[in-house]
Amino acid sequence: MNTAHVVSSREVVKLDGITHSFKTRLGGPAVQALRGVDLTITAGRSLGLVGESGSGKSTLGRVVTGLLQPTGGTVEILGRPVSGKNAMKRTPGSVQMIFQNPRASIDPKLPIWRAIAEPLRVGGYSSRRRDIDVLLDQAGLGSAYGDMYAHQLSGGQCQRVAIARAVAAKPKLIVADEPVSALDVSVQAQILNLLKDIQEESDTSFLFISHDLGVVRFFCDDVAVLYLGQVQESGSTEAILTNPQHPYTRALASASPTLLSAATGERIILAGEPPKPDNPPSGCVFHERCHQYLGPICTQTPPPMYPTDSGSARCHIYAPNTSD
Ligand code: ADP
Ligand code: MG
């Protein structure tokens, strides 16, 4: 028996001050993709990570799975620090990843059953064909699919294979990076339902990355909103999406047809493009596009996270009034 999963901790993942800079060629400015991310996911909870393209969602997902070493801050998995010098102390299999493009994540040269079995074998888990057939069955594919190859499967079927492979080692955490974005709309709901079943039947936690707030609302207990590598707002999904407090979250929610009326009642147009991470604005990183701009404090002073009615938000609007 693999004893790795006996370790119990309420906190499955704890990120403290995570930064990540990508070095660029020819000594250009580094791309600071993450700038001080603090997040916690507890056992059995599902955290949605939302934000525009380029906000750092995938980089954070890769840091959590260990595919990327953060340049600063600490990652704790199941109460154990695993970043920096401790990178090798990760418990094999405890964190699994599901990618946006399922076909690219499956070895095209292996029959499906072997593509699922191989990482299991490497991790010291049972990888017999009949165990793989059970996994395929749970993922909504018959065992006959085990003899096929990735190119013979549809995108949705490939994502079912990737999900079967991810759950095989009974991970404590699954990082799913836009797991349905590349699929036909009709298939998206089926895959989301499969993930939801897994979430409800196991105590697996999820870091669920998506730009689609409707999907996050369906799937996630909690949500964190990323902008230019910084969490701008976090709290329970219901509170944040029905009563967003940060001007950026308000704008995102107002762009979602299903959330518009609950969030703001009117469409808020985000002016311009997100700033480039190699040249971030001073003060609040969102101030250039903010429809609730207060004044010089927004251009000069980076706001900390303040408590709000819906959780917490990185915005000067919520600074406690010190004059009374
Ligand atoms: P998201 O998933 O939210 O779209 P990413 O995490 O992929 O965002 O990217 C965050 C920022 O880091 C972007 O500005 C992106 O261009 C940059 N970036 C991502 N990967 C690399 C890389 N390998 N080298 C240089 N810059 C990168
Ligand atoms: Mg991404």
mmCIF file of C-alpha atoms and ligand atoms in Angstrom:
data_model
loop_
_atom_site.group_PDB
_atom_site.id
_atom_site.type_symbol
_atom_site.label_atom_id
_atom_site.label_comp_id
_atom_site.label_asym_id
_atom_site.label_seq_id
_atom_site.Cartn_x
_atom_site.Cartn_y
_atom_site.Cartn_z
ATOM 1 C CA MET A 1 0.000 0.000 0.000
ATOM 2 C CA ASN A 2 1.140 3.470 -0.761
ATOM 3 C CA THR A 3 1.125 5.321 2.571
ATOM 4 C CA ALA A 4 1.363 8.754 0.972
ATOM 5 C CA HIS A 5 -2.370 9.371 1.225
ATOM 6 C CA VAL A 6 -2.571 8.643 4.928
ATOM 7 C CA VAL A 7 -1.130 12.105 5.563
ATOM 8 C CA SER A 8 -4.068 14.206 6.663
ATOM 9 C CA SER A 9 -4.253 17.943 6.541
ATOM 10 C CA ARG A 10 -7.159 20.296 6.159
ATOM 11 C CA GLU A 11 -4.957 22.451 3.974
ATOM 12 C CA VAL A 12 -4.233 20.578 0.773
ATOM 13 C CA VAL A 13 -2.449 23.516 -0.831
ATOM 14 C CA LYS A 14 -1.088 26.653 0.776
ATOM 15 C CA LEU A 15 0.612 29.272 -1.373
ATOM 16 C CA ASP A 16 2.407 32.086 0.374
ATOM 17 C CA GLY A 17 3.754 35.074 -1.558
ATOM 18 C CA ILE A 18 4.283 33.162 -4.811
ATOM 19 C CA THR A 19 6.158 35.104 -7.470
ATOM 20 C CA HIS A 20 7.315 33.928 -10.852
ATOM 21 C CA SER A 21 9.443 35.729 -13.425
ATOM 22 C CA PHE A 22 10.117 34.335 -16.880
ATOM 23 C CA LYS A 23 13.530 35.340 -18.177
ATOM 24 C CA THR A 24 13.380 36.654 -21.718
ATOM 25 C CA ARG A 25 15.961 36.372 -24.489
ATOM 26 C CA LEU A 26 18.738 38.918 -25.027
ATOM 27 C CA GLY A 27 18.540 40.340 -21.533
ATOM 28 C CA GLY A 28 15.141 42.007 -22.045
ATOM 29 C CA PRO A 29 13.004 42.770 -18.987
ATOM 30 C CA ALA A 30 11.783 39.686 -17.144
ATOM 31 C CA VAL A 31 8.096 38.863 -17.468
ATOM 32 C CA GLN A 32 6.717 38.877 -13.960
ATOM 33 C CA ALA A 33 3.812 36.499 -14.428
ATOM 34 C CA LEU A 34 2.985 36.131 -10.707
ATOM 35 C CA ARG A 35 3.474 38.846 -8.124
ATOM 36 C CA GLY A 36 2.776 37.666 -4.580
ATOM 37 C CA VAL A 37 -0.048 35.122 -4.682
ATOM 38 C CA ASP A 38 -1.438 33.824 -1.373
ATOM 39 C CA LEU A 39 -4.061 31.077 -1.698
ATOM 40 C CA THR A 40 -5.283 28.138 0.336
ATOM 41 C CA ILE A 41 -7.379 25.172 -0.779
ATOM 42 C CA THR A 42 -8.756 22.922 1.938
ATOM 43 C CA ALA A 43 -9.714 19.254 1.667
ATOM 44 C CA GLY A 44 -12.609 18.541 -0.671
ATOM 45 C CA ARG A 45 -13.013 22.189 -1.765
ATOM 46 C CA SER A 46 -12.843 23.448 -5.276
ATOM 47 C CA LEU A 47 -11.234 26.817 -5.993
ATOM 48 C CA GLY A 48 -11.891 28.572 -9.285
ATOM 49 C CA LEU A 49 -9.111 30.718 -10.709
ATOM 50 C CA VAL A 50 -10.413 33.303 -13.159
ATOM 51 C CA GLY A 51 -8.943 36.254 -15.042
ATOM 52 C CA GLU A 52 -8.258 37.419 -18.576
ATOM 53 C CA SER A 53 -5.781 35.699 -20.866
ATOM 54 C CA GLY A 54 -2.214 36.442 -19.713
ATOM 55 C CA SER A 55 -3.193 37.080 -16.063
ATOM 56 C CA GLY A 56 -1.005 34.186 -14.867
ATOM 57 C CA LYS A 57 -3.557 31.408 -14.350
ATOM 58 C CA SER A 58 -1.633 28.667 -16.155
ATOM 59 C CA THR A 59 1.644 29.747 -14.576
ATOM 60 C CA LEU A 60 0.067 29.404 -11.133
ATOM 61 C CA GLY A 61 -1.368 25.993 -12.059
ATOM 62 C CA ARG A 62 2.088 24.814 -13.149
ATOM 63 C CA VAL A 63 3.650 26.088 -9.921
ATOM 64 C CA VAL A 64 1.080 24.154 -7.867
ATOM 65 C CA THR A 65 1.688 20.914 -9.791
ATOM 66 C CA GLY A 66 5.470 21.344 -9.559
ATOM 67 C CA LEU A 67 5.996 21.662 -13.319
ATOM 68 C CA LEU A 68 7.473 25.100 -12.619
ATOM 69 C CA GLN A 69 9.560 26.297 -9.677
ATOM 70 C CA PRO A 70 8.382 29.669 -8.335
ATOM 71 C CA THR A 71 11.037 32.402 -8.195
ATOM 72 C CA GLY A 72 9.780 33.398 -4.752
ATOM 73 C CA GLY A 73 7.387 32.364 -2.002
ATOM 74 C CA THR A 74 6.495 28.958 -0.622
ATOM 75 C CA VAL A 75 4.252 26.118 -1.750
ATOM 76 C CA GLU A 76 2.948 23.705 0.874
ATOM 77 C CA ILE A 77 1.186 20.515 -0.176
ATOM 78 C CA LEU A 78 -0.566 18.588 2.604
ATOM 79 C CA GLY A 79 1.257 20.685 5.177
ATOM 80 C CA ARG A 80 4.754 20.069 3.755
ATOM 81 C CA PRO A 81 6.845 22.726 2.023
ATOM 82 C CA VAL A 82 7.650 21.504 -1.491
ATOM 83 C CA SER A 83 9.137 24.528 -3.266
ATOM 84 C CA GLY A 84 12.820 25.387 -3.716
ATOM 85 C CA LYS A 85 15.201 22.866 -2.149
ATOM 86 C CA ASN A 86 12.266 20.680 -1.118
ATOM 87 C CA ALA A 87 10.976 20.277 -4.668
ATOM 88 C CA MET A 88 11.792 16.572 -4.672
ATOM 89 C CA LYS A 89 9.808 15.956 -1.487
ATOM 90 C CA ARG A 90 6.509 16.073 -3.327
ATOM 91 C CA THR A 91 4.335 13.062 -2.668
ATOM 92 C CA PRO A 92 4.126 11.236 -6.008
ATOM 93 C CA GLY A 93 0.644 11.332 -7.463
ATOM 94 C CA SER A 94 -0.841 13.623 -4.795
ATOM 95 C CA VAL A 95 -1.324 16.442 -7.328
ATOM 96 C CA GLN A 96 -2.501 15.703 -10.875
ATOM 97 C CA MET A 97 -3.149 17.994 -13.809
ATOM 98 C CA ILE A 98 -5.757 18.079 -16.562
ATOM 99 C CA PHE A 99 -4.882 20.291 -19.532
ATOM 100 C CA GLN A 100 -6.906 22.334 -21.984
ATOM 101 C CA ASN A 101 -5.876 20.305 -25.026
ATOM 102 C CA PRO A 102 -6.524 16.668 -24.073
ATOM 103 C CA ARG A 103 -5.174 15.150 -27.281
ATOM 104 C CA ALA A 104 -1.755 16.730 -26.797
ATOM 105 C CA SER A 105 -1.528 15.350 -23.256
ATOM 106 C CA ILE A 106 -1.854 11.698 -24.328
ATOM 107 C CA ASP A 107 1.124 9.834 -25.827
ATOM 108 C CA PRO A 108 0.014 9.130 -29.435
ATOM 109 C CA LYS A 109 2.205 6.032 -29.697
ATOM 110 C CA LEU A 110 0.568 4.126 -26.836
ATOM 111 C CA PRO A 111 -2.799 2.383 -26.770
ATOM 112 C CA ILE A 112 -5.077 4.317 -24.412
ATOM 113 C CA TRP A 113 -4.898 1.752 -21.644
ATOM 114 C CA ARG A 114 -1.101 1.946 -21.584
ATOM 115 C CA ALA A 115 -1.154 5.755 -21.663
ATOM 116 C CA ILE A 116 -3.184 5.578 -18.447
ATOM 117 C CA ALA A 117 -1.159 2.728 -16.922
ATOM 118 C CA GLU A 118 2.310 4.150 -17.501
ATOM 119 C CA PRO A 119 2.252 6.993 -14.929
ATOM 120 C CA LEU A 120 0.578 4.619 -12.477
ATOM 121 C CA ARG A 121 3.359 2.102 -12.887
ATOM 122 C CA VAL A 122 5.999 4.810 -12.436
ATOM 123 C CA GLY A 123 4.235 5.990 -9.260
ATOM 124 C CA GLY A 124 4.193 2.459 -7.845
ATOM 125 C CA TYR A 125 0.444 1.964 -8.220
ATOM 126 C CA SER A 126 -1.382 -1.031 -9.647
ATOM 127 C CA SER A 127 -1.426 -0.723 -13.428
ATOM 128 C CA ARG A 128 -3.052 -3.995 -14.530
ATOM 129 C CA ARG A 129 -5.365 -3.907 -17.518
ATOM 130 C CA ARG A 130 -8.416 -4.764 -15.458
ATOM 131 C CA ASP A 131 -7.781 -1.805 -13.123
ATOM 132 C CA ILE A 132 -7.486 0.455 -16.145
ATOM 133 C CA ASP A 133 -10.779 -0.912 -17.511
ATOM 134 C CA VAL A 134 -12.498 0.108 -14.272
ATOM 135 C CA LEU A 135 -11.061 3.621 -14.628
ATOM 136 C CA LEU A 136 -12.198 3.853 -18.265
ATOM 137 C CA ASP A 137 -15.652 2.733 -17.204
ATOM 138 C CA GLN A 138 -15.818 5.369 -14.452
ATOM 139 C CA ALA A 139 -14.844 7.994 -17.006
ATOM 140 C CA GLY A 140 -17.778 6.983 -19.202
ATOM 141 C CA LEU A 141 -15.747 5.021 -21.778
ATOM 142 C CA GLY A 142 -16.079 1.280 -22.355
ATOM 143 C CA SER A 143 -13.018 -0.932 -21.910
ATOM 144 C CA ALA A 144 -12.834 -1.314 -25.729
ATOM 145 C CA TYR A 145 -11.436 2.234 -25.819
ATOM 146 C CA GLY A 146 -8.362 0.913 -24.015
ATOM 147 C CA ASP A 147 -7.137 -0.659 -27.260
ATOM 148 C CA MET A 148 -7.556 2.511 -29.320
ATOM 149 C CA TYR A 149 -5.116 5.374 -29.876
ATOM 150 C CA ALA A 150 -5.559 9.094 -29.159
ATOM 151 C CA HIS A 151 -6.047 9.966 -32.843
ATOM 152 C CA GLN A 152 -9.065 7.630 -33.017
ATOM 153 C CA LEU A 153 -10.886 9.471 -30.224
ATOM 154 C CA SER A 154 -12.904 12.710 -30.215
ATOM 155 C CA GLY A 155 -11.750 15.667 -28.097
ATOM 156 C CA GLY A 156 -14.321 14.859 -25.423
ATOM 157 C CA GLN A 157 -13.240 11.194 -25.330
ATOM 158 C CA CYS A 158 -9.587 12.265 -25.027
ATOM 159 C CA GLN A 159 -10.516 14.484 -22.093
ATOM 160 C CA ARG A 160 -12.262 11.508 -20.460
ATOM 161 C CA VAL A 161 -9.010 9.548 -20.846
ATOM 162 C CA ALA A 162 -7.042 12.435 -19.305
ATOM 163 C CA ILE A 163 -9.515 12.536 -16.413
ATOM 164 C CA ALA A 164 -9.260 8.751 -15.920
ATOM 165 C CA ARG A 165 -5.485 9.089 -15.788
ATOM 166 C CA ALA A 166 -5.665 12.026 -13.363
ATOM 167 C CA VAL A 167 -7.927 10.256 -10.860
ATOM 168 C CA ALA A 168 -6.134 6.898 -11.066
ATOM 169 C CA ALA A 169 -3.625 7.627 -8.287
ATOM 170 C CA LYS A 170 -6.377 9.042 -6.046
ATOM 171 C CA PRO A 171 -4.801 12.496 -5.897
ATOM 172 C CA LYS A 172 -5.540 14.959 -3.109
ATOM 173 C CA LEU A 173 -5.656 17.773 -5.639
ATOM 174 C CA ILE A 174 -6.472 18.030 -9.325
ATOM 175 C CA VAL A 175 -5.355 21.149 -11.178
ATOM 176 C CA ALA A 176 -7.629 21.501 -14.213
ATOM 177 C CA ASP A 177 -6.476 24.222 -16.625
ATOM 178 C CA GLU A 178 -9.410 25.240 -18.867
ATOM 179 C CA PRO A 179 -10.503 21.563 -19.046
ATOM 180 C CA VAL A 180 -13.545 22.202 -21.248
ATOM 181 C CA SER A 181 -12.530 25.317 -23.209
ATOM 182 C CA ALA A 182 -11.318 23.366 -26.253
ATOM 183 C CA LEU A 183 -14.428 21.156 -26.425
ATOM 184 C CA ASP A 184 -17.704 21.580 -28.297
ATOM 185 C CA VAL A 185 -20.347 23.245 -26.154
ATOM 186 C CA SER A 186 -22.495 20.091 -26.229
ATOM 187 C CA VAL A 187 -19.585 18.052 -24.814
ATOM 188 C CA GLN A 188 -18.547 20.628 -22.207
ATOM 189 C CA ALA A 189 -21.524 19.881 -19.952
ATOM 190 C CA GLN A 190 -20.829 16.122 -20.049
ATOM 191 C CA ILE A 191 -17.206 16.602 -19.029
ATOM 192 C CA LEU A 192 -18.143 19.087 -16.318
ATOM 193 C CA ASN A 193 -20.675 16.607 -14.964
ATOM 194 C CA LEU A 194 -18.038 13.873 -14.914
ATOM 195 C CA LEU A 195 -15.685 16.136 -12.954
ATOM 196 C CA LYS A 196 -18.524 17.110 -10.624
ATOM 197 C CA ASP A 197 -19.263 13.413 -9.932
ATOM 198 C CA ILE A 198 -15.595 12.842 -9.094
ATOM 199 C CA GLN A 199 -15.611 15.869 -6.831
ATOM 200 C CA GLU A 200 -18.725 14.694 -4.998
ATOM 201 C CA GLU A 201 -17.707 11.049 -4.658
ATOM 202 C CA SER A 202 -14.153 11.669 -3.419
ATOM 203 C CA ASP A 203 -12.485 14.176 -1.127
ATOM 204 C CA THR A 204 -10.302 15.423 -3.969
ATOM 205 C CA SER A 205 -9.770 19.186 -4.017
ATOM 206 C CA PHE A 206 -9.680 21.111 -7.288
ATOM 207 C CA LEU A 207 -7.851 24.144 -8.580
ATOM 208 C CA PHE A 208 -10.131 24.862 -11.500
ATOM 209 C CA ILE A 209 -8.790 27.366 -14.008
ATOM 210 C CA SER A 210 -11.322 28.954 -16.333
ATOM 211 C CA HIS A 211 -12.105 32.230 -18.036
ATOM 212 C CA ASP A 212 -15.796 31.243 -18.051
ATOM 213 C CA LEU A 213 -17.564 32.517 -14.941
ATOM 214 C CA GLY A 214 -20.645 30.405 -15.666
ATOM 215 C CA VAL A 215 -18.520 27.244 -15.549
ATOM 216 C CA VAL A 216 -16.841 28.394 -12.338
ATOM 217 C CA ARG A 217 -20.226 29.089 -10.778
ATOM 218 C CA PHE A 218 -21.343 25.535 -11.570
ATOM 219 C CA PHE A 219 -18.185 23.860 -10.332
ATOM 220 C CA CYS A 220 -16.392 25.884 -7.651
ATOM 221 C CA ASP A 221 -17.020 26.497 -3.941
ATOM 222 C CA ASP A 222 -14.601 29.430 -3.871
ATOM 223 C CA VAL A 223 -13.140 31.744 -6.443
ATOM 224 C CA ALA A 224 -10.001 33.871 -6.805
ATOM 225 C CA VAL A 225 -9.753 36.581 -9.463
ATOM 226 C CA LEU A 226 -6.311 37.084 -10.954
ATOM 227 C CA TYR A 227 -5.140 40.251 -12.734
ATOM 228 C CA LEU A 228 -1.552 40.814 -13.829
ATOM 229 C CA GLY A 229 -0.339 37.992 -11.598
ATOM 230 C CA GLN A 230 -2.089 39.241 -8.470
ATOM 231 C CA VAL A 231 -5.236 38.056 -6.709
ATOM 232 C CA GLN A 232 -7.656 40.994 -6.813
ATOM 233 C CA GLU A 233 -10.616 39.394 -5.072
ATOM 234 C CA SER A 234 -11.420 36.103 -3.387
ATOM 235 C CA GLY A 235 -14.241 34.514 -1.437
ATOM 236 C CA SER A 236 -17.090 32.059 -1.847
ATOM 237 C CA THR A 237 -18.240 31.720 -5.459
ATOM 238 C CA GLU A 238 -21.841 32.552 -4.643
ATOM 239 C CA ALA A 239 -20.896 35.754 -2.801
ATOM 240 C CA ILE A 240 -18.309 36.921 -5.316
ATOM 241 C CA LEU A 241 -20.347 36.230 -8.437
ATOM 242 C CA THR A 242 -23.665 37.578 -7.146
ATOM 243 C CA ASN A 243 -22.148 40.526 -5.297
ATOM 244 C CA PRO A 244 -18.688 41.283 -6.711
ATOM 245 C CA GLN A 245 -16.836 44.010 -4.834
ATOM 246 C CA HIS A 246 -13.659 44.644 -6.813
ATOM 247 C CA PRO A 247 -14.200 46.876 -9.878
ATOM 248 C CA TYR A 248 -12.374 44.302 -12.035
ATOM 249 C CA THR A 249 -14.597 41.438 -10.881
ATOM 250 C CA ARG A 250 -17.647 43.657 -11.481
ATOM 251 C CA ALA A 251 -16.517 44.227 -15.045
ATOM 252 C CA LEU A 252 -15.851 40.501 -15.616
ATOM 253 C CA ALA A 253 -19.213 39.500 -14.126
ATOM 254 C CA SER A 254 -21.065 42.130 -16.125
ATOM 255 C CA ALA A 255 -19.629 40.618 -19.320
ATOM 256 C CA SER A 256 -21.226 37.246 -18.476
ATOM 257 C CA PRO A 257 -24.846 37.066 -19.745
ATOM 258 C CA THR A 258 -25.932 34.805 -16.876
ATOM 259 C CA LEU A 259 -24.379 36.985 -14.180
ATOM 260 C CA LEU A 260 -24.946 40.466 -15.568
ATOM 261 C CA SER A 261 -28.148 41.403 -13.734
ATOM 262 C CA ALA A 262 -27.089 39.888 -10.410
ATOM 263 C CA ALA A 263 -23.669 41.493 -10.550
ATOM 264 C CA THR A 264 -24.205 45.069 -11.593
ATOM 265 C CA GLY A 265 -27.350 45.418 -13.681
ATOM 266 C CA GLU A 266 -25.356 47.127 -16.418
ATOM 267 C CA ARG A 267 -22.567 46.142 -18.743
ATOM 268 C CA ILE A 268 -19.197 47.586 -17.701
ATOM 269 C CA ILE A 269 -16.844 47.866 -20.645
ATOM 270 C CA LEU A 270 -13.198 47.249 -19.744
ATOM 271 C CA ALA A 271 -11.235 49.977 -21.484
ATOM 272 C CA GLY A 272 -8.054 49.048 -23.341
ATOM 273 C CA GLU A 273 -5.917 45.957 -23.060
ATOM 274 C CA PRO A 274 -4.463 44.419 -19.894
ATOM 275 C CA PRO A 275 -1.054 46.003 -19.177
ATOM 276 C CA LYS A 276 2.077 44.046 -20.075
ATOM 277 C CA PRO A 277 3.588 42.147 -17.143
ATOM 278 C CA ASP A 278 7.097 43.414 -17.985
ATOM 279 C CA ASN A 279 5.940 47.008 -17.457
ATOM 280 C CA PRO A 280 3.220 47.026 -14.776
ATOM 281 C CA PRO A 281 1.425 50.251 -13.793
ATOM 282 C CA SER A 282 2.369 51.951 -10.520
ATOM 283 C CA GLY A 283 0.037 51.773 -7.523
ATOM 284 C CA CYS A 284 -2.979 49.558 -8.128
ATOM 285 C CA VAL A 285 -2.222 47.439 -11.210
ATOM 286 C CA PHE A 286 -5.836 47.874 -12.370
ATOM 287 C CA HIS A 287 -6.103 51.678 -12.032
ATOM 288 C CA GLU A 288 -5.717 52.481 -15.752
ATOM 289 C CA ARG A 289 -8.872 50.537 -16.633
ATOM 290 C CA CYS A 290 -10.892 51.140 -13.477
ATOM 291 C CA HIS A 291 -14.392 52.641 -13.651
ATOM 292 C CA GLN A 292 -14.323 53.361 -9.903
ATOM 293 C CA TYR A 293 -10.969 55.187 -9.855
ATOM 294 C CA LEU A 294 -10.679 57.185 -6.628
ATOM 295 C CA GLY A 295 -7.713 59.482 -7.300
ATOM 296 C CA PRO A 296 -3.958 59.692 -6.714
ATOM 297 C CA ILE A 297 -3.977 56.936 -4.079
ATOM 298 C CA CYS A 298 -4.822 54.457 -6.875
ATOM 299 C CA THR A 299 -1.866 55.523 -9.037
ATOM 300 C CA GLN A 300 0.579 55.801 -6.138
ATOM 301 C CA THR A 301 -0.130 53.138 -3.531
ATOM 302 C CA PRO A 302 -0.567 49.405 -4.212
ATOM 303 C CA PRO A 303 -3.628 48.365 -2.189
ATOM 304 C CA PRO A 304 -3.495 45.342 0.141
ATOM 305 C CA MET A 305 -6.373 42.856 0.377
ATOM 306 C CA TYR A 306 -9.174 44.333 2.510
ATOM 307 C CA PRO A 307 -12.168 42.473 3.958
ATOM 308 C CA THR A 308 -15.445 43.063 2.077
ATOM 309 C CA ASP A 309 -19.051 41.847 2.278
ATOM 310 C CA SER A 310 -18.174 39.042 -0.179
ATOM 311 C CA GLY A 311 -14.710 38.004 1.033
ATOM 312 C CA SER A 312 -11.689 40.187 0.390
ATOM 313 C CA ALA A 313 -10.617 42.570 -2.347
ATOM 314 C CA ARG A 314 -7.418 44.402 -3.284
ATOM 315 C CA CYS A 315 -8.982 47.861 -3.641
ATOM 316 C CA HIS A 316 -8.658 51.183 -1.797
ATOM 317 C CA ILE A 317 -12.461 51.519 -1.754
ATOM 318 C CA TYR A 318 -12.462 49.015 1.118
ATOM 319 C CA ALA A 319 -9.775 50.656 3.240
ATOM 320 C CA PRO A 320 -11.171 51.085 6.756
ATOM 321 C CA ASN A 321 -12.125 54.706 7.359
ATOM 322 C CA THR A 322 -9.387 55.918 9.673
ATOM 323 C CA SER A 323 -10.895 59.393 10.181
ATOM 324 C CA ASP A 324 -13.556 58.209 12.645
HETATM 325 P P1 ADP B 1 -3.071 32.745 -18.504
HETATM 326 O O1 ADP B 1 -3.053 31.272 -18.303
HETATM 327 O O2 ADP B 1 -3.875 33.490 -17.450
HETATM 328 O O3 ADP B 1 -3.525 33.146 -19.870
HETATM 329 P P2 ADP B 1 -0.170 32.559 -18.373
HETATM 330 O O4 ADP B 1 0.138 32.047 -17.016
HETATM 331 O O5 ADP B 1 -0.109 31.613 -19.501
HETATM 332 O O6 ADP B 1 -1.588 33.321 -18.342
HETATM 333 O O7 ADP B 1 0.830 33.771 -18.708
HETATM 334 C C1 ADP B 1 1.095 34.830 -17.801
HETATM 335 C C2 ADP B 1 2.128 35.765 -18.409
HETATM 336 O O8 ADP B 1 3.384 35.093 -18.488
HETATM 337 C C3 ADP B 1 1.788 36.236 -19.809
HETATM 338 O O9 ADP B 1 2.241 37.555 -19.961
HETATM 339 C C4 ADP B 1 2.610 35.290 -20.682
HETATM 340 O O10 ADP B 1 2.925 35.905 -21.902
HETATM 341 C C5 ADP B 1 3.838 35.062 -19.837
HETATM 342 N N1 ADP B 1 4.448 33.726 -20.070
HETATM 343 C C6 ADP B 1 3.845 32.526 -19.901
HETATM 344 N N2 ADP B 1 4.704 31.520 -20.174
HETATM 345 C C7 ADP B 1 5.880 32.111 -20.528
HETATM 346 C C8 ADP B 1 7.175 31.621 -20.929
HETATM 347 N N3 ADP B 1 7.418 30.304 -20.999
HETATM 348 N N4 ADP B 1 8.136 32.540 -21.212
HETATM 349 C C9 ADP B 1 7.898 33.862 -21.139
HETATM 350 N N5 ADP B 1 6.724 34.384 -20.758
HETATM 351 C C10 ADP B 1 5.723 33.531 -20.460
HETATM 352 MG MG MG B 2 -3.705 29.704 -19.514
#
